[in-house]
Coordinates of N, CA, C and O in Angstrom, one line a residue:
X30 N 58.6 23.4 -17.4 CA 58.5 23.6 -16.0 C 57.1 23.1 -15.6 O 56.1 23.6 -16.1
X31 N 57.0 22.2 -14.6 CA 55.8 21.6 -14.2 C 55.1 22.6 -13.2 O 55.7 23.3 -12.4
X32 N 53.8 22.7 -13.3 CA 53.0 23.6 -12.4 C 53.1 23.1 -10.9 O 53.4 21.9 -10.7
X33 N 53.1 24.0 -10.0 CA 53.2 23.6 -8.6 C 52.0 22.6 -8.2 O 50.9 22.7 -8.7
X34 N 52.4 21.7 -7.4 CA 51.4 20.6 -7.0 C 50.4 21.3 -6.0 O 50.8 22.0 -5.0
X35 N 49.2 21.1 -6.3 CA 48.0 21.6 -5.4 C 47.9 20.8 -4.2 O 48.0 19.5 -4.2
X36 N 47.5 21.4 -3.0 CA 47.3 20.6 -1.8 C 46.0 19.8 -1.9 O 45.1 20.3 -2.7
X37 N 45.8 18.8 -1.2 CA 44.6 18.0 -1.2 C 43.5 18.8 -0.6 O 43.7 19.7 0.3
X38 N 42.2 18.7 -1.2 CA 41.2 19.4 -0.6 C 40.8 19.1 0.9 O 40.4 20.0 1.6
X39 N 41.1 17.9 1.2 CA 40.9 17.5 2.6 C 41.6 18.3 3.6 O 41.3 18.4 4.8
X40 N 42.8 18.9 3.1 CA 43.6 19.6 4.0 C 43.1 21.0 4.1 O 43.5 21.8 5.0
X41 N 42.3 21.4 3.2 CA 41.7 22.8 3.3 C 40.3 22.9 3.9 O 40.0 23.8 4.6
X42 N 39.5 21.8 3.6 CA 38.1 21.9 4.1 C 38.1 21.4 5.6 O 38.8 20.4 6.0
X43 N 37.2 22.1 6.3 CA 37.0 21.6 7.8 C 36.3 20.4 7.8 O 35.4 20.1 7.0
X44 N 36.6 19.6 8.7 CA 35.9 18.2 8.9 C 34.5 18.5 9.4 O 34.3 19.4 10.3
X45 N 33.5 17.7 9.0 CA 32.1 17.9 9.5 C 32.1 17.3 11.0 O 32.8 16.3 11.3
X46 N 31.4 18.0 11.8 CA 31.3 17.5 13.1 C 30.3 16.4 13.1 O 29.3 16.4 12.4
X47 N 30.6 15.4 13.9 CA 29.7 14.3 14.0 C 28.7 14.5 15.1 O 29.0 15.1 16.1
X48 N 27.4 14.0 14.9 CA 26.5 14.2 16.0 C 26.9 13.5 17.2 O 27.4 12.4 17.1
X49 N 26.5 14.0 18.3 CA 26.9 13.4 19.6 C 25.9 12.3 19.9 O 24.7 12.6 19.7
X50 N 26.4 11.2 20.1 CA 25.4 10.0 20.4 C 24.8 10.2 21.7 O 25.4 10.5 22.7
X51 N 23.4 10.0 21.7 CA 22.8 10.2 22.9 C 23.1 9.1 24.0 O 23.3 8.0 23.6
X52 N 23.2 9.6 25.2 CA 23.6 8.6 26.3 C 22.3 8.3 27.0 O 21.3 9.2 27.1
X53 N 22.3 7.1 27.6 CA 21.1 6.7 28.3 C 21.0 7.5 29.7 O 21.6 7.1 30.6
X54 N 20.3 8.6 29.6 CA 20.1 9.4 30.8 C 18.7 9.5 31.1 O 17.8 9.3 30.3
X55 N 18.4 9.9 32.3 CA 17.0 10.0 32.7 C 16.5 11.3 32.1 O 17.3 12.3 31.9
X56 N 15.3 11.3 31.5 CA 14.7 12.5 30.9 C 14.6 13.7 31.9 O 14.3 13.4 33.1
X57 N 15.0 14.8 31.4 CA 15.0 16.0 32.3 C 13.5 16.4 32.5 O 12.7 16.3 31.7
X58 N 13.3 16.9 33.7 CA 11.9 17.3 34.1 C 11.6 18.6 33.4 O 12.4 19.5 33.4
X59 N 10.4 18.7 32.8 CA 10.0 19.9 32.0 C 9.2 20.7 33.0 O 8.3 20.3 33.7
X60 N 9.6 22.0 33.3 CA 8.8 22.8 34.2 C 7.4 22.9 33.7 O 7.1 22.9 32.5
X61 N 6.5 23.0 34.7 CA 5.1 23.0 34.3 C 4.7 24.3 33.6 O 3.6 24.4 32.9
X62 N 5.4 25.4 33.8 CA 5.0 26.7 33.1 C 5.4 26.8 31.7 O 5.1 27.7 31.0
X63 N 6.2 25.7 31.2 CA 6.6 25.8 29.8 C 5.7 24.9 29.0 O 5.4 23.8 29.3
X64 N 5.1 25.6 27.9 CA 4.2 24.9 27.0 C 4.9 23.9 26.2 O 6.1 24.2 25.8
X65 N 4.2 22.8 25.9 CA 4.9 21.8 25.0 C 5.1 22.4 23.6 O 4.3 23.3 23.2
X66 N 6.0 22.0 22.8 CA 6.3 22.4 21.4 C 5.0 22.1 20.6 O 4.5 21.0 20.7
X67 N 4.6 23.0 19.7 CA 3.5 22.7 18.9 C 3.8 21.6 17.9 O 5.0 21.4 17.4
X68 N 2.8 20.8 17.6 CA 3.0 19.7 16.7 C 2.3 20.1 15.3 O 1.3 20.8 15.3
X69 N 3.0 19.7 14.2 CA 2.5 20.0 12.9 C 1.9 18.8 12.3 O 2.5 17.7 12.3
X70 N 0.6 18.9 11.9 CA -0.1 17.7 11.4 C 0.7 17.1 10.2 O 1.2 17.8 9.4
X71 N 0.7 15.8 10.2 CA 1.4 15.1 9.1 C 0.6 15.0 7.8 O 1.2 14.7 6.8
X72 N -0.6 15.3 7.8 CA -1.5 15.1 6.6 C -1.5 16.4 5.8 O -2.3 16.5 4.8
X73 N -0.7 17.4 6.1 CA -0.7 18.7 5.3 C 0.2 18.4 4.0 O 1.2 17.8 4.1
X74 N -0.3 18.9 2.9 CA 0.5 18.8 1.6 C 0.6 20.2 1.0 O -0.3 21.0 1.1
X75 N 1.7 20.4 0.3 CA 1.8 21.7 -0.3 C 1.3 21.7 -1.8 O 1.7 20.7 -2.5
X76 N 0.6 22.7 -2.2 CA 0.3 22.8 -3.6 C 0.8 24.1 -4.2 O 0.7 25.1 -3.5
X77 N 1.3 24.1 -5.4 CA 1.9 25.3 -6.0 C 1.1 25.5 -7.3 O 0.8 24.6 -8.1
X78 N 0.5 26.7 -7.4 CA -0.3 27.1 -8.5 C 0.4 28.2 -9.3 O 0.9 29.2 -8.7
X79 N 0.6 28.1 -10.5 CA 1.2 29.2 -11.4 C 0.1 29.7 -12.3 O -0.6 28.9 -13.0
X80 N -0.1 31.0 -12.1 CA -1.2 31.7 -13.0 C -0.5 32.9 -13.7 O 0.6 33.3 -13.2
X81 N -1.2 33.4 -14.7 CA -0.7 34.6 -15.3 C -0.7 35.8 -14.4 O -1.3 35.7 -13.3
X82 N 0.0 36.8 -14.7 CA 0.1 38.0 -13.8 C -1.3 38.6 -13.6 O -1.6 39.0 -12.4
X83 N -2.2 38.7 -14.6 CA -3.4 39.3 -14.4 C -4.3 38.5 -13.4 O -5.0 39.0 -12.5
X84 N -4.2 37.2 -13.5 CA -5.0 36.3 -12.6 C -4.5 36.5 -11.2 O -5.3 36.5 -10.2
X85 N -3.2 36.5 -11.0 CA -2.6 36.7 -9.6 C -2.9 38.0 -9.1 O -3.3 38.2 -7.9
X86 N -2.9 39.1 -10.0 CA -3.2 40.4 -9.4 C -4.7 40.5 -9.0 O -5.0 41.1 -7.9
X87 N -5.6 39.9 -9.8 CA -7.1 39.9 -9.4 C -7.3 39.2 -8.1 O -8.0 39.6 -7.3
X88 N -6.6 38.0 -8.0 CA -6.8 37.2 -6.8 C -6.3 37.9 -5.5 O -6.8 37.9 -4.5
X89 N -5.2 38.6 -5.7 CA -4.5 39.3 -4.6 C -5.4 40.5 -4.2 O -5.7 40.7 -3.0
X90 N -6.0 41.2 -5.2 CA -6.8 42.3 -4.9 C -8.1 41.8 -4.2 O -8.6 42.5 -3.2
X91 N -8.7 40.7 -4.7 CA -9.9 40.1 -4.1 C -9.6 39.8 -2.6 O -10.4 40.1 -1.8
X92 N -8.5 39.1 -2.4 CA -8.1 38.8 -1.0 C -8.0 40.1 -0.1 O -8.5 40.0 1.0
X93 N -7.5 41.1 -0.6 CA -7.5 42.4 0.1 C -8.8 43.0 0.4 O -9.1 43.5 1.4
X94 N -9.7 42.9 -0.7 CA -11.0 43.5 -0.6 C -11.8 42.8 0.4 O -12.6 43.4 1.2
X95 N -11.7 41.4 0.5 CA -12.4 40.6 1.4 C -11.7 40.5 2.8 O -12.3 39.9 3.7
X96 N -10.6 41.1 2.9 CA -9.8 41.0 4.1 C -9.6 39.5 4.5 O -9.7 39.2 5.7
X97 N -9.2 38.7 3.6 CA -8.9 37.3 3.8 C -7.6 37.0 3.2 O -7.2 37.6 2.2
X98 N -6.9 36.0 3.8 CA -5.6 35.5 3.2 C -5.9 34.9 1.8 O -6.9 34.2 1.7
X99 N -5.0 35.0 0.9 CA -5.1 34.4 -0.4 C -5.2 32.9 -0.3 O -6.0 32.3 -1.0
X100 N -4.5 32.3 0.7 CA -4.6 30.8 1.0 C -6.1 30.4 1.3 O -6.5 29.4 0.8
X101 N -6.8 31.3 2.0 CA -8.2 31.0 2.3 C -9.0 30.9 1.0 O -9.9 30.0 0.9
X102 N -8.9 31.9 0.1 CA -9.6 31.9 -1.1 C -9.2 30.8 -2.0 O -10.2 30.2 -2.6
X103 N -8.0 30.3 -1.9 CA -7.6 29.2 -2.7 C -8.3 27.9 -2.2 O -8.8 27.1 -3.0
X104 N -8.3 27.7 -0.9 CA -9.0 26.5 -0.3 C -10.5 26.6 -0.7 O -11.0 25.5 -1.1
X105 N -11.1 27.7 -0.6 CA -12.5 27.9 -0.9 C -12.7 27.5 -2.4 O -13.6 26.7 -2.8
X106 N -11.8 27.9 -3.3 CA -11.9 27.5 -4.7 C -11.8 26.0 -5.0 O -12.4 25.4 -5.8
X107 N -10.8 25.4 -4.2 CA -10.6 23.9 -4.3 C -11.9 23.2 -3.9 O -12.3 22.3 -4.6
X108 N -12.5 23.7 -2.8 CA -13.7 23.0 -2.4 C -14.8 23.2 -3.4 O -15.7 22.3 -3.6
X109 N -14.9 24.4 -4.0 CA -16.0 24.7 -5.0 C -15.8 23.8 -6.1 O -16.8 23.2 -6.7
X110 N -14.6 23.5 -6.6 CA -14.4 22.6 -7.8 C -14.7 21.1 -7.4 O -15.2 20.4 -8.2
X111 N -14.4 20.7 -6.2 CA -14.7 19.4 -5.7 C -16.2 19.2 -5.7 O -16.8 18.2 -6.2
X112 N -17.0 20.2 -5.2 CA -18.5 20.1 -5.2 C -19.0 20.1 -6.6 O -19.9 19.3 -6.9
X113 N -18.4 20.9 -7.5 CA -18.9 20.9 -8.9 C -18.8 19.6 -9.5 O -19.6 19.2 -10.3
X114 N -17.8 18.7 -9.1 CA -17.6 17.4 -9.7 C -18.1 16.3 -8.7 O -17.6 15.2 -8.8
X115 N -19.1 16.7 -7.9 CA -19.8 15.7 -6.9 C -18.8 15.0 -6.0 O -18.9 13.8 -5.8
X116 N -17.8 15.7 -5.6 CA -16.8 15.1 -4.6 C -17.1 16.0 -3.3 O -17.5 17.1 -3.3
X117 N -16.8 15.4 -2.1 CA -17.0 16.1 -0.9 C -15.9 17.2 -0.8 O -14.7 17.0 -1.1
X118 N -16.3 18.3 -0.2 CA -15.4 19.5 -0.1 C -14.6 19.3 1.2 O -14.8 19.8 2.3
X119 N -13.4 18.6 1.1 CA -12.7 18.2 2.2 C -11.3 19.0 2.4 O -10.6 18.9 3.4
X120 N -11.1 20.0 1.5 CA -9.8 20.8 1.6 C -10.0 21.7 2.8 O -11.0 22.4 2.9
X121 N -8.9 21.8 3.5 CA -9.0 22.7 4.7 C -7.7 23.4 4.7 O -6.6 23.0 4.3
X122 N -7.8 24.7 5.2 CA -6.6 25.5 5.4 C -5.8 25.1 6.6 O -6.4 24.6 7.6
X123 N -4.5 25.1 6.4 CA -3.7 24.8 7.6 C -4.0 25.8 8.8 O -4.3 26.9 8.5
X124 N -3.9 25.3 9.9 CA -4.1 26.1 11.1 C -2.8 26.7 11.6 O -1.7 26.0 11.6
X125 N -2.8 27.9 12.0 CA -1.5 28.6 12.4 C -1.0 28.0 13.6 O -1.8 27.5 14.5
X126 N 0.3 27.9 13.7 CA 0.9 27.3 14.9 C 0.9 28.5 16.0 O 1.4 29.6 15.8
X127 N 0.3 28.1 17.2 CA 0.3 29.1 18.3 C 1.6 29.0 19.0 O 2.1 27.9 19.4
X128 N 2.1 30.1 19.4 CA 3.4 30.2 20.1 C 3.2 30.4 21.6 O 2.3 31.0 22.0

């Protein structure tokens, strides 16, 4: 006896909605009391550092003791190593986006 035939997946899955193509309309006027959306600088890069638990714990405690974010301490350390190797200390912390 043959197993029952399965329905096609396309009959089960919902179709993806296609993006609505923009029409040539006049841009809507933006009220003056609405602030423009913040822009994120394109020159920011993400760095990931993996350290042992003891190193992470001490850095976290130091950040708490100094009342500074861990990211600030990391940028400071990056700049220290750049200076140590006669390079300009150009690493900067990202600026928070103001809402």
